[in-house]
PDB file of C-alpha atoms in Angstrom:
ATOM      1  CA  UNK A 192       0.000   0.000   0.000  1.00  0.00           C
ATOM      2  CA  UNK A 193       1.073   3.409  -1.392  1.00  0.00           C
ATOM      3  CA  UNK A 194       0.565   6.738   0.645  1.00  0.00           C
ATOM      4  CA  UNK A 195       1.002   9.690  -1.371  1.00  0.00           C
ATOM      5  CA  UNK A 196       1.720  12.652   0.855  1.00  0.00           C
ATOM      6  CA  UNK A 197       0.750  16.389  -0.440  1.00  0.00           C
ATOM      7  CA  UNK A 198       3.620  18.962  -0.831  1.00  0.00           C
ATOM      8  CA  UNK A 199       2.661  20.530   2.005  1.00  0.00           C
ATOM      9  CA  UNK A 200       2.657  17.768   4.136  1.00  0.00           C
ATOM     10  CA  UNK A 201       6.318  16.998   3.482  1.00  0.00           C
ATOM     11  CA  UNK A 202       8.292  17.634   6.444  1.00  0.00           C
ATOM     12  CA  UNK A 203      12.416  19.287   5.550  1.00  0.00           C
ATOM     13  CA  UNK A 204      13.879  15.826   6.129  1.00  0.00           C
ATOM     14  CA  UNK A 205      11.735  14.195   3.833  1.00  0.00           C
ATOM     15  CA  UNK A 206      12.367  16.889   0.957  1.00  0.00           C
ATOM     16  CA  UNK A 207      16.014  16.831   1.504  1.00  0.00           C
ATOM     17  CA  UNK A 208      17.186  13.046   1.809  1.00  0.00           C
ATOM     18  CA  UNK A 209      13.471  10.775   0.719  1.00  0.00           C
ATOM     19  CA  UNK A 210      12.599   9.827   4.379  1.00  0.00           C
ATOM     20  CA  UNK A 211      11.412  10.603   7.296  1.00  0.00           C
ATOM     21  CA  UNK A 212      12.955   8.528   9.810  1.00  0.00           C
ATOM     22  CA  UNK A 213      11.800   9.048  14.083  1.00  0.00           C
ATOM     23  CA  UNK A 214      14.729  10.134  15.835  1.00  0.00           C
ATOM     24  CA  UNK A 215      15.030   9.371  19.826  1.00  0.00           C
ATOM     25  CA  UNK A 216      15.563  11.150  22.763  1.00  0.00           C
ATOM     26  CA  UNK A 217      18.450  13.864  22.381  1.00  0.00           C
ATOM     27  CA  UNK A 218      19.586  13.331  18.652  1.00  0.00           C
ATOM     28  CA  UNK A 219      19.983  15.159  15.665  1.00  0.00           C
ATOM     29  CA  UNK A 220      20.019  14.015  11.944  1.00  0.00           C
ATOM     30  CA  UNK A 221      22.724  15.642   9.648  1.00  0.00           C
ATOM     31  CA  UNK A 222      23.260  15.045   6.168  1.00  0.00           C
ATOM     32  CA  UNK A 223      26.466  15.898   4.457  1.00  0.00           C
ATOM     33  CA  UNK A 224      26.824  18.243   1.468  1.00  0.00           C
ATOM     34  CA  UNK A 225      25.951  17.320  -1.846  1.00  0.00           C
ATOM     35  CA  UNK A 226      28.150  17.105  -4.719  1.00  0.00           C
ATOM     36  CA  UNK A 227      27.034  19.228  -7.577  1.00  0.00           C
ATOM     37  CA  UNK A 228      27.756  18.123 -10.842  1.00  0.00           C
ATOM     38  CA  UNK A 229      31.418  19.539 -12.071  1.00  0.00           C
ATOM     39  CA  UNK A 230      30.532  21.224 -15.566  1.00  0.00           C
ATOM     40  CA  UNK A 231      34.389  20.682 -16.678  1.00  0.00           C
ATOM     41  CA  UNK A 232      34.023  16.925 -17.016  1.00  0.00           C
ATOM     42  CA  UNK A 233      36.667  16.259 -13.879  1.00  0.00           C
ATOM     43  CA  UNK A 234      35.729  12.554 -13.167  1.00  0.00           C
ATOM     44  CA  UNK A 235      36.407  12.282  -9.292  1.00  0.00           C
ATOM     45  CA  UNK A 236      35.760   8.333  -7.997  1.00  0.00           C
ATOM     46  CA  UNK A 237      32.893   7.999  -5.644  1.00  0.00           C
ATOM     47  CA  UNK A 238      34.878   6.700  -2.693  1.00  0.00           C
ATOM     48  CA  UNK A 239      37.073   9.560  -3.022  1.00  0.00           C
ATOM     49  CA  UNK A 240      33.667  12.036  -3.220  1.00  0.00           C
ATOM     50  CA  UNK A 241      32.478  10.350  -0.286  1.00  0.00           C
ATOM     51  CA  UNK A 242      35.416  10.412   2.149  1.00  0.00           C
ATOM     52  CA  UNK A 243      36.343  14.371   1.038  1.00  0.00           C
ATOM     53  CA  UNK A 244      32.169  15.347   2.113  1.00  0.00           C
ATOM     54  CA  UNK A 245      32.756  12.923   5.418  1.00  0.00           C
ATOM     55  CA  UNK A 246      35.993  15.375   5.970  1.00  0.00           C
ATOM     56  CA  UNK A 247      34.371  18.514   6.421  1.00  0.00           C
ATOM     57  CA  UNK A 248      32.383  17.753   9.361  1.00  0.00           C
ATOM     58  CA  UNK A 249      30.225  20.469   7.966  1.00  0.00           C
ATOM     59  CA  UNK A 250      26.473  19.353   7.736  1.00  0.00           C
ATOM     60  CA  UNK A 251      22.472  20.733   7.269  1.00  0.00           C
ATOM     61  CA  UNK A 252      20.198  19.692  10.345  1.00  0.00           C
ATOM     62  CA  UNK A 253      17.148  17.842   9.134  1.00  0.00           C
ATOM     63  CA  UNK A 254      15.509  16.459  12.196  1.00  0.00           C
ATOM     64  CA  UNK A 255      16.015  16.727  15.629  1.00  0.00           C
ATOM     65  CA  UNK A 256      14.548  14.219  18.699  1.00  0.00           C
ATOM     66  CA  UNK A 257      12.154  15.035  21.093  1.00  0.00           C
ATOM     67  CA  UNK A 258      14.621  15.965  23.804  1.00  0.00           C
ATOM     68  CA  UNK A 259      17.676  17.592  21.577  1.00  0.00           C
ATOM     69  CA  UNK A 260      19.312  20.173  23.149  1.00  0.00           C
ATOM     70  CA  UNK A 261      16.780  20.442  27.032  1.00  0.00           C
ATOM     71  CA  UNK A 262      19.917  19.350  29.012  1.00  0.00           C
ATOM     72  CA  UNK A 263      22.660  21.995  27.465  1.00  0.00           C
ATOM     73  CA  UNK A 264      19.856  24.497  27.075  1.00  0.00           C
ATOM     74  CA  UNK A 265      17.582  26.076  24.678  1.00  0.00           C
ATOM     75  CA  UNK A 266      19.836  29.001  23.926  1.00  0.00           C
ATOM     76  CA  UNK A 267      22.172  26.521  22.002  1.00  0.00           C
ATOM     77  CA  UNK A 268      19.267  25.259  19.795  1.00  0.00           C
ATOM     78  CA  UNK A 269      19.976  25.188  16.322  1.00  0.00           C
ATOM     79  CA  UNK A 270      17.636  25.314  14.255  1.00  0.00           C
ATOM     80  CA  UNK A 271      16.067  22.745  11.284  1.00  0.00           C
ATOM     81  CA  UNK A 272      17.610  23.951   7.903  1.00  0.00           C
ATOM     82  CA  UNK A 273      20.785  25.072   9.500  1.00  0.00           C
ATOM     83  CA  UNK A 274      24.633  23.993   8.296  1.00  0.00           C
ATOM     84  CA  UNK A 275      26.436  23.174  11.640  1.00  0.00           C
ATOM     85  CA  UNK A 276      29.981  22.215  11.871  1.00  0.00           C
ATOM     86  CA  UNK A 277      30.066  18.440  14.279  1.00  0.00           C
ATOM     87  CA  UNK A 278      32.701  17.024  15.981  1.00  0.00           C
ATOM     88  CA  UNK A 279      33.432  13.670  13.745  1.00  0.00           C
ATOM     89  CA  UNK A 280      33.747  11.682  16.997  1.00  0.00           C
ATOM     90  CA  UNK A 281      30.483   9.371  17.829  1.00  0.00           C
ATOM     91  CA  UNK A 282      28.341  10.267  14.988  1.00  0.00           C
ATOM     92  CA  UNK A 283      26.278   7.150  13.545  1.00  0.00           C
ATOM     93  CA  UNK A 284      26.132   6.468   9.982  1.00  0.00           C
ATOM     94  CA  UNK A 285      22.833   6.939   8.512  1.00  0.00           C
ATOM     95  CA  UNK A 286      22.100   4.933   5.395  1.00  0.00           C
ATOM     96  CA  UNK A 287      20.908   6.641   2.728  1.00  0.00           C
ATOM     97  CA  UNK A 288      21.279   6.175  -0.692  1.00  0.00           C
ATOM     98  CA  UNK A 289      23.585   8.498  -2.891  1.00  0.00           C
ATOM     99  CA  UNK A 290      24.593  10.587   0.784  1.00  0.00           C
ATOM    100  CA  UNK A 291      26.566  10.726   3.719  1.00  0.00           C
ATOM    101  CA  UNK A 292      23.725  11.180   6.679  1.00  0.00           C
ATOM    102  CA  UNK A 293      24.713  10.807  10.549  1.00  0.00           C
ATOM    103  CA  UNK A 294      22.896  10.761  13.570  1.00  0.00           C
ATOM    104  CA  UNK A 295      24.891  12.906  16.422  1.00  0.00           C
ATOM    105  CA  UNK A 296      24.417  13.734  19.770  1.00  0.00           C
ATOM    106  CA  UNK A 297      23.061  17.672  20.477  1.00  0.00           C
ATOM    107  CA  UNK A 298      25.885  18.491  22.305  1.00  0.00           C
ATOM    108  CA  UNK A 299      28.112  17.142  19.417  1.00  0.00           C
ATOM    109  CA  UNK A 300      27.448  20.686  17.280  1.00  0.00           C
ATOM    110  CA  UNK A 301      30.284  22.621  17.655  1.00  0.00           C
ATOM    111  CA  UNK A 302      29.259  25.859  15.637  1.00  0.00           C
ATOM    112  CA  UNK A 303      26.519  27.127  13.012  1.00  0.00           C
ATOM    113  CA  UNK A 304      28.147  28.031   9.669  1.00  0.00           C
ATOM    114  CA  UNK A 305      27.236  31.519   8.124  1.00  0.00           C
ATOM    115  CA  UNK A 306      25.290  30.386   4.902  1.00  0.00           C
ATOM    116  CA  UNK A 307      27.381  33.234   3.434  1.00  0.00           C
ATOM    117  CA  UNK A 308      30.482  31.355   4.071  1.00  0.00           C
ATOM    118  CA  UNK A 309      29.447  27.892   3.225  1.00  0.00           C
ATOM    119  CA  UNK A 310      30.106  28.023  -0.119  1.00  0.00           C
ATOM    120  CA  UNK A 311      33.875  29.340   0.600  1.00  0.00           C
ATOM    121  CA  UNK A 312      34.145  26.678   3.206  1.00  0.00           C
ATOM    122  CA  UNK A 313      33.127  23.719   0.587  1.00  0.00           C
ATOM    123  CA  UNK A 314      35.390  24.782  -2.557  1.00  0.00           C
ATOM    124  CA  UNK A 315      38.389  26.426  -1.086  1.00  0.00           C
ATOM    125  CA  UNK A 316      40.948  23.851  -2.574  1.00  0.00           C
ATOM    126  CA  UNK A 317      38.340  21.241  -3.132  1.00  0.00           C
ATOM    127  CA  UNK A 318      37.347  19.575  -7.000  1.00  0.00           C
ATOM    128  CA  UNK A 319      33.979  20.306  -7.545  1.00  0.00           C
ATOM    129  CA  UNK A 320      31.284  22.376  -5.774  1.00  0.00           C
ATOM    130  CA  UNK A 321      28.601  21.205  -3.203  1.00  0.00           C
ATOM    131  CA  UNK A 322      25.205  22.622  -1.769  1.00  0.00           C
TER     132      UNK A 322
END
């Protein structure tokens, strides 16, 4: 059986990665950035592509759990839609097909990146260019 959802009824996490998975207690679900096609014709191999976007810690916040971020405090919410940097240390792969997704701990956000300097932060010295 098939449930079609309307637009509007799409929640960020399902728009962004296909799913909507339920995440517990004090988690949050990152996804890595996305490749965007290189227009020169630079063929990179995948498991190079995929450990460079697992090295920049750098990720969007699709979904948090129920109790993310009521022990460290609401002031240090962040926000659905946001690109955080993470500490790399006990983050939980996330399969998904064709992207890196984790599941972190709150406290594991170190910083929120400046959309402004996201794009900076993903191409300085890097092949190819990522959203």
């Amino acid at each position: 059986m098939e449930i079609l959802l309307m637009d509007k009824e799409k929640s960020f996490c399902r728009e962004q990665i296909g799913v909507d998975p339920e995440i517990k207690a004090f988690r949050v679900l990152i996804r890595s950035p996305k490749r965007i096609a290189n227009p020169g014709g630079l063929t990179i191999p995948d498991s190079v592509l995929e450990r460079e976007m697992a090295a920049f810690n750098i990720g969007l916040v699709l979904k948090h759990g129920p109790l993310a971020f009521t022990q460290i405090g609401e002031a240090y919410q962040v926000p659905v839609g946001t690109w955080v940097w993470y500490s790399k240390y006990e983050r939980e792969d996330c399969y998904i097909p064709n992207l890196n997704c984790y599941i972190i701990n709150d406290d594991r956000i170190l910083a929120a990146v400046n959309p402004d300097d996201l794009n900076y932060l993903l191409t300085q010295g890097k092949a190819g260019k990522y959203e």
